[in-house]
Coordinates of C-alpha atoms in Angstrom, one line a residue:
M1 CA 13.1 -7.3 -30.4
Q2 CA 16.3 -6.6 -32.8
N3 CA 13.8 -6.2 -35.6
E4 CA 12.6 -2.9 -33.8
F5 CA 15.9 -1.5 -34.4
P6 CA 17.4 -1.8 -37.9
N7 CA 20.0 0.9 -37.6
A8 CA 21.6 -1.2 -34.9
N9 CA 22.1 -3.8 -37.5
N10 CA 23.8 -1.3 -40.0
V11 CA 26.1 0.5 -37.6
C12 CA 27.9 0.0 -34.2
Y13 CA 25.8 2.6 -32.1
L14 CA 27.0 3.0 -28.4
N15 CA 25.7 6.3 -27.6
T16 CA 22.3 5.8 -26.0
G17 CA 23.4 8.2 -23.1
S18 CA 23.1 10.9 -25.7
E19 CA 20.2 9.8 -27.7
G20 CA 18.3 6.5 -27.9
L21 CA 17.2 4.7 -31.1
L22 CA 13.5 4.9 -31.9
P23 CA 11.8 1.6 -32.2
L24 CA 10.1 1.0 -35.4
R25 CA 6.6 0.5 -33.7
A26 CA 7.1 4.0 -32.1
L27 CA 8.1 5.5 -35.5
R28 CA 4.8 4.1 -36.9
A29 CA 2.6 5.4 -34.1
L30 CA 4.2 8.9 -34.6
Q31 CA 3.6 8.8 -38.3
E32 CA 0.1 7.7 -38.0
T33 CA -0.8 10.1 -35.3
A34 CA 1.2 13.0 -37.3
E35 CA -1.0 12.2 -40.3
M36 CA -4.2 12.7 -38.4
K37 CA -3.3 16.5 -38.4
Q38 CA -4.3 16.4 -42.1
K39 CA -7.5 15.0 -40.9
P40 CA -8.2 16.6 -37.5
Q41 CA -11.8 15.4 -37.4
M42 CA -10.2 12.1 -36.4
L43 CA -8.6 13.6 -33.3
G44 CA -10.4 13.9 -29.8
D45 CA -10.5 12.5 -26.4
S46 CA -8.8 9.3 -27.3
Q47 CA -5.5 11.0 -28.3
Y48 CA -5.6 14.0 -26.0
F49 CA -6.7 12.3 -22.8
E50 CA -6.7 8.5 -23.0
M51 CA -3.3 8.2 -24.7
P52 CA -1.5 10.3 -22.0
E53 CA -3.4 8.3 -19.3
R54 CA -1.9 5.1 -20.9
C55 CA 1.5 6.7 -20.9
R56 CA 1.3 7.6 -17.2
A57 CA 0.2 4.1 -16.4
L58 CA 3.3 2.5 -18.3
V59 CA 5.7 5.0 -16.6
A60 CA 4.3 3.9 -13.4
Q61 CA 4.8 0.3 -14.2
M62 CA 8.5 1.0 -15.1
I63 CA 9.4 2.8 -12.0
H64 CA 6.8 0.9 -9.7
C65 CA 4.6 3.7 -8.4
A66 CA 1.0 4.7 -8.9
A67 CA -0.2 6.3 -12.1
E68 CA -1.3 9.5 -10.3
D69 CA 2.2 10.1 -9.1
I70 CA 3.2 10.6 -12.8
A71 CA 3.1 13.8 -14.9
L72 CA 4.2 13.8 -18.6
I73 CA 6.8 16.6 -19.1
P74 CA 9.0 17.8 -22.1
S75 CA 12.3 17.7 -20.4
T76 CA 14.4 17.0 -17.2
S77 CA 15.1 20.8 -16.9
Y78 CA 11.3 21.4 -16.8
G79 CA 10.9 18.8 -14.1
M80 CA 13.8 20.1 -11.9
S81 CA 12.7 23.7 -12.4
M82 CA 9.2 22.8 -11.3
M83 CA 10.3 21.2 -8.1
A84 CA 12.7 24.0 -7.4
H85 CA 10.0 26.6 -7.5
S86 CA 7.5 24.5 -5.8
L87 CA 9.2 23.5 -2.6
P88 CA 8.3 25.1 0.7
L89 CA 11.7 26.8 1.3
N90 CA 12.6 29.9 3.4
S91 CA 15.3 32.3 3.5
G92 CA 18.5 30.7 5.2
D93 CA 17.6 27.1 3.9
E94 CA 20.2 25.3 2.0
V95 CA 20.1 23.3 -1.2
V96 CA 22.9 20.6 -1.7
I97 CA 23.9 19.9 -5.2
V98 CA 27.0 18.1 -6.6
E99 CA 29.7 19.7 -8.7
Q100 CA 30.0 18.6 -12.1
D101 CA 26.3 17.2 -12.1
F102 CA 24.6 17.9 -15.4
P103 CA 23.5 21.6 -15.8
S104 CA 19.8 21.0 -16.0
N105 CA 20.1 19.6 -12.4
N106 CA 22.2 22.4 -10.7
F107 CA 21.0 25.5 -12.8
A108 CA 17.3 24.7 -11.6
W109 CA 18.3 26.0 -8.2
E110 CA 20.2 29.2 -9.1
P111 CA 17.3 31.5 -9.0
L112 CA 16.4 30.7 -5.5
R113 CA 19.5 32.5 -4.3
E114 CA 17.3 35.7 -4.8
R115 CA 15.1 34.5 -2.1
G116 CA 17.8 34.1 0.3
I117 CA 18.1 30.3 -0.2
K118 CA 21.7 29.1 -0.1
I119 CA 23.3 26.6 -2.4
R120 CA 26.1 24.3 -1.3
T121 CA 28.2 22.2 -3.6
V122 CA 29.6 18.8 -2.8
P123 CA 32.8 17.9 -4.6
F124 CA 32.6 15.1 -7.1
R125 CA 35.0 12.5 -7.6
A126 CA 34.1 8.9 -9.1
D127 CA 35.5 7.0 -6.2
T128 CA 34.3 4.8 -3.4
D129 CA 33.9 7.8 -1.0
Q130 CA 31.5 9.7 -3.3
T131 CA 28.3 8.6 -1.8
A132 CA 29.8 9.0 1.6
R133 CA 30.8 12.8 0.6
V134 CA 27.1 13.4 -0.2
L135 CA 25.8 11.8 3.1
E136 CA 28.2 13.9 5.1
S137 CA 26.7 17.1 3.6
L138 CA 23.4 16.3 4.8
I139 CA 23.4 18.4 8.0
P140 CA 21.4 21.6 8.9
P141 CA 20.6 24.1 7.4
A142 CA 20.4 21.7 4.5
R143 CA 16.7 21.1 3.4
V144 CA 17.1 19.8 -0.1
L145 CA 19.5 17.3 -1.8
S146 CA 19.3 17.4 -5.6
L147 CA 21.6 14.9 -7.6
S148 CA 21.6 12.6 -10.6
V149 CA 21.4 9.1 -9.7
V150 CA 23.9 8.2 -12.6
H151 CA 26.5 10.9 -13.3
F152 CA 26.5 11.6 -17.0
F153 CA 30.0 11.5 -18.1
T154 CA 31.6 9.0 -15.5
G155 CA 28.7 6.5 -15.1
F156 CA 29.2 6.9 -11.3
R157 CA 26.0 5.4 -9.8
Y158 CA 24.8 6.5 -6.2
D159 CA 23.7 4.2 -3.6
L160 CA 20.0 5.7 -3.9
K161 CA 18.4 3.7 -1.1
L162 CA 21.1 4.7 1.5
I163 CA 20.9 8.3 0.4
S164 CA 17.1 8.1 0.6
E165 CA 17.2 6.8 4.2
T166 CA 19.6 9.5 5.2
C167 CA 17.5 12.2 3.8
R168 CA 14.4 10.8 5.6
Q169 CA 16.3 10.7 8.9
N170 CA 17.2 14.2 8.5
N171 CA 14.0 15.7 7.2
I172 CA 15.7 16.6 3.7
F173 CA 13.7 16.6 0.4
L174 CA 15.2 14.3 -2.3
I175 CA 15.0 15.5 -5.8
V176 CA 16.5 13.1 -8.4
D177 CA 17.6 13.5 -11.8
A178 CA 17.0 10.1 -13.4
I179 CA 17.5 10.7 -17.2
Q180 CA 20.7 8.3 -17.2
A181 CA 18.9 5.6 -15.3
A182 CA 15.1 5.4 -16.4
G183 CA 14.8 2.6 -19.0
T184 CA 18.2 1.0 -18.2
I185 CA 18.2 0.6 -14.4
E186 CA 15.5 -1.0 -12.4
M187 CA 14.1 1.5 -10.0
N188 CA 11.3 0.6 -7.5
L189 CA 10.0 3.6 -5.8
Q190 CA 7.8 1.5 -3.6
E191 CA 11.0 0.3 -1.9
T192 CA 13.1 3.5 -2.1
H193 CA 11.6 6.7 -1.0
V194 CA 12.2 9.6 -3.3
D195 CA 10.2 13.0 -2.9
A196 CA 10.5 13.7 -6.7
L197 CA 12.2 12.3 -9.8
C198 CA 12.1 13.2 -13.3
A199 CA 13.7 12.0 -16.6
A200 CA 13.5 13.1 -20.1
A201 CA 12.7 10.2 -22.5
H202 CA 15.0 10.7 -25.7
K203 CA 17.9 8.6 -24.2
W204 CA 17.4 5.3 -22.5
Q205 CA 13.5 5.4 -22.8
L206 CA 14.0 5.4 -26.6
S207 CA 11.4 8.2 -27.3
P208 CA 11.6 11.5 -29.2
S209 CA 12.8 14.7 -27.5
G210 CA 10.1 16.6 -25.9
T211 CA 8.8 13.5 -23.9
G212 CA 9.6 12.4 -20.3
F213 CA 8.1 12.1 -17.0
L214 CA 8.0 13.6 -13.4
Y215 CA 7.3 11.6 -10.4
V216 CA 6.1 13.3 -7.2
H217 CA 5.5 11.2 -3.9
K218 CA 1.8 11.4 -2.9
D219 CA 2.8 12.6 0.5
F220 CA 5.0 15.3 -0.9
R221 CA 2.6 16.8 -3.3
S222 CA 0.4 18.2 -0.7
R223 CA 3.5 20.3 0.8
L224 CA 4.2 21.8 -2.7
T225 CA 3.0 25.2 -4.0
S226 CA 2.0 25.5 -7.7
P227 CA 4.2 28.0 -9.3
V228 CA 2.4 28.1 -12.6
S229 CA -1.1 27.1 -14.0
G230 CA -2.6 25.8 -17.3
W231 CA -5.7 24.2 -18.3
M232 CA -4.4 20.6 -18.0
H233 CA -3.2 21.5 -14.7
N234 CA -6.9 21.6 -13.6
K235 CA -8.7 18.4 -11.9
N236 CA -11.5 18.4 -14.4
A237 CA -9.4 18.6 -17.4
T238 CA -10.4 14.9 -18.3
R239 CA -12.2 15.4 -21.6
F240 CA -13.2 18.1 -23.9
Q241 CA -16.9 18.0 -23.0
E242 CA -16.2 18.2 -19.1
T243 CA -18.8 20.7 -18.0
D244 CA -16.7 21.6 -14.8
M245 CA -13.7 22.5 -16.8
F246 CA -14.2 26.1 -16.1
T247 CA -13.8 25.8 -12.4
Y248 CA -10.1 26.3 -11.3
E249 CA -9.2 23.2 -9.0
P250 CA -5.8 22.1 -9.4
A251 CA -5.5 18.4 -9.7
S252 CA -4.2 16.6 -6.4
S253 CA -2.3 14.1 -8.6
T254 CA 1.2 14.8 -10.1
R255 CA -0.9 15.8 -13.4
R256 CA -1.1 19.2 -11.9
Y257 CA 2.3 19.9 -13.6
E258 CA 1.0 19.1 -17.1
L259 CA 0.1 22.8 -18.2
G260 CA -1.1 22.8 -21.7
T261 CA -2.5 20.5 -24.4
A262 CA -0.7 17.2 -24.7
P263 CA 1.9 16.9 -27.5
I264 CA 0.0 13.8 -28.8
I265 CA 2.3 13.0 -31.8
L266 CA 5.3 12.6 -29.6
L267 CA 3.3 10.9 -26.8
A268 CA 2.3 8.2 -29.5
A269 CA 5.8 7.3 -29.8
Y270 CA 6.4 7.5 -26.2
E271 CA 3.6 4.9 -25.4
Q272 CA 5.1 2.4 -27.7
S273 CA 8.7 2.9 -26.6
L274 CA 7.5 2.4 -23.0
Q275 CA 5.8 -1.0 -24.2
V276 CA 9.0 -2.1 -25.8
L277 CA 11.0 -1.6 -22.6
L278 CA 8.5 -3.3 -20.4
E279 CA 8.2 -6.1 -22.7
S280 CA 11.9 -6.6 -22.6
R281 CA 11.9 -6.1 -18.8
I282 CA 14.1 -3.3 -17.2
S283 CA 15.8 -5.9 -14.8
Y284 CA 16.9 -7.8 -18.0
I285 CA 17.9 -4.7 -19.7
E286 CA 19.9 -3.6 -16.8
E287 CA 21.9 -6.8 -16.6
H288 CA 22.5 -6.8 -20.2
N289 CA 23.7 -3.4 -20.5
I290 CA 25.9 -3.7 -17.4
R291 CA 27.4 -6.8 -19.0
L292 CA 28.2 -5.2 -22.2
A293 CA 29.8 -2.2 -20.3
D294 CA 31.9 -4.5 -18.3
K295 CA 33.2 -6.1 -21.3
M296 CA 34.5 -2.9 -22.7
K297 CA 35.9 -2.0 -19.2
A298 CA 37.8 -5.2 -19.4
F299 CA 39.3 -4.2 -22.7
F300 CA 40.5 -0.9 -21.4
R301 CA 42.0 -2.3 -18.4
E302 CA 44.2 -4.3 -20.7
L303 CA 45.1 -1.1 -22.6
G304 CA 45.9 0.6 -19.2
W305 CA 43.6 3.6 -19.9
K306 CA 42.2 5.3 -16.8
Q307 CA 38.6 4.7 -15.8
P308 CA 36.3 6.2 -13.1
V309 CA 35.6 4.0 -10.1
T310 CA 32.1 2.8 -10.1
P311 CA 31.4 0.9 -7.0
I312 CA 27.8 0.0 -7.9
P313 CA 27.6 -1.5 -11.6
S314 CA 26.7 0.9 -14.2
P315 CA 25.5 0.6 -17.9
F316 CA 28.3 3.0 -18.8
C317 CA 31.9 2.5 -19.9
S318 CA 33.8 5.8 -19.5
V319 CA 37.6 6.2 -19.9
C320 CA 40.2 8.9 -20.3
P321 CA 42.4 8.0 -23.1
A322 CA 46.1 7.6 -22.6
E323 CA 48.1 11.1 -22.7
Q324 CA 49.2 10.7 -26.3
Y325 CA 45.6 10.5 -27.7
N326 CA 42.8 12.9 -27.9
A327 CA 39.4 11.8 -27.1
T328 CA 37.7 14.0 -29.7
D329 CA 40.2 12.7 -32.5
I330 CA 39.1 9.2 -31.4
L331 CA 35.5 10.0 -31.6
R332 CA 35.8 11.4 -35.1
A333 CA 38.0 8.5 -36.3
L334 CA 35.6 5.9 -35.0
A335 CA 32.5 7.7 -36.5
E336 CA 34.2 7.5 -39.9
R337 CA 34.3 3.7 -39.3
E338 CA 30.6 3.7 -38.3
V339 CA 31.2 3.4 -34.6
F340 CA 29.5 5.9 -32.7
V341 CA 30.2 7.0 -29.2
A342 CA 30.5 10.2 -27.1
V343 CA 33.1 12.5 -25.5
R344 CA 32.0 14.4 -22.5
A345 CA 34.7 16.2 -20.3
N346 CA 37.5 14.5 -22.3
H347 CA 36.0 11.1 -21.3
L348 CA 35.3 8.6 -24.1
R349 CA 32.0 7.3 -23.1
M350 CA 30.2 4.3 -24.2
T351 CA 26.5 3.6 -23.5
P352 CA 25.1 0.2 -24.8
H353 CA 21.4 -0.6 -24.6
L354 CA 19.1 -3.5 -25.3
Y355 CA 19.8 -3.3 -29.1
N356 CA 23.5 -3.9 -28.7
T357 CA 25.2 -7.3 -28.7
D358 CA 28.5 -8.9 -27.9
Q359 CA 29.3 -8.4 -31.7
H360 CA 29.0 -4.6 -31.3
I361 CA 31.3 -4.7 -28.5
D362 CA 33.8 -6.7 -30.1
R363 CA 33.6 -4.4 -33.4
F364 CA 34.2 -1.4 -31.1
C365 CA 37.3 -2.9 -29.6
E366 CA 38.7 -3.9 -32.8
E367 CA 38.0 -0.5 -34.6
L368 CA 39.5 1.4 -31.5
K369 CA 42.6 -0.7 -31.8
S370 CA 42.9 0.1 -35.4
V371 CA 42.5 3.9 -34.6
I372 CA 45.0 4.1 -31.8
M373 CA 47.8 2.0 -33.7
K374 CA 47.6 4.0 -36.8

């Protein structure tokens, strides 16, 4: 599998939480499909209908659901906004969000204020009580909980099963941003009830920007309105020669949220990236990534640098440098040594993936030592 990621052999790349590496087979598929645009007579149902269908099936395999539960979407923001404007909410209802969650999650709900819907924010602290703080907020008039299953700069990971059970007990819709989980954490949506979950694919799913998925539970779909329409939103948009495609009948599957012509060049890469993840097994990837993150966390404990508390293991290593150091300065110094990490909210964030090895972690630790001891 390492042969799929030649860049990982050249540099120490620990920034998948920002952008994942594209597998070679995905790059080749992207190039081959792009070249067809020079010979468009080669394009047809195979690319525009069959390939998206395969992508939905692969996503469904990854998160353990049915293919009809999946729509292919361009971004997490799109998926969250679609859900925000599709939910059956009334004036006085309340949406619960979490402070310092990623903006694509929280901003999606802001326009609902114009309809008299209230937004309540739960404080965020990466500690052992954070999941409990969220659970305590799930009281009337709360109707929706929207949160990221893995927090984007601390790596804090929620107990999604416990949150799901509490939401169901209180008749609260659960909408999940999984961009920092899909592709690196095993999620079984047959075992854990989530009403809707979405994730752009350019991070842990190793695909180009503009790809991703939206999952909507089959029982939840019938309760949603459809805020927008497009030709791929239609039940009969299954091939170009479909004689019933002129009859407006929204699909009953989650595909109703696919509005326009499929971005086939991007999906060609997405299909191959999903194959790589499934061949590697998400359960193995999760174990591998957490082990590498834990190795870095042990290093920082020896340095005495402050780390967020992560009661549930996470594929993130996030740390606040000691007071005499600046996170952005460290970021730049490491980049000069071809070690690539991220800075978010003054946290130094390292996010290893399946292409990283113990040697990368050892190199990171040695280079960081040389930076801070200059």
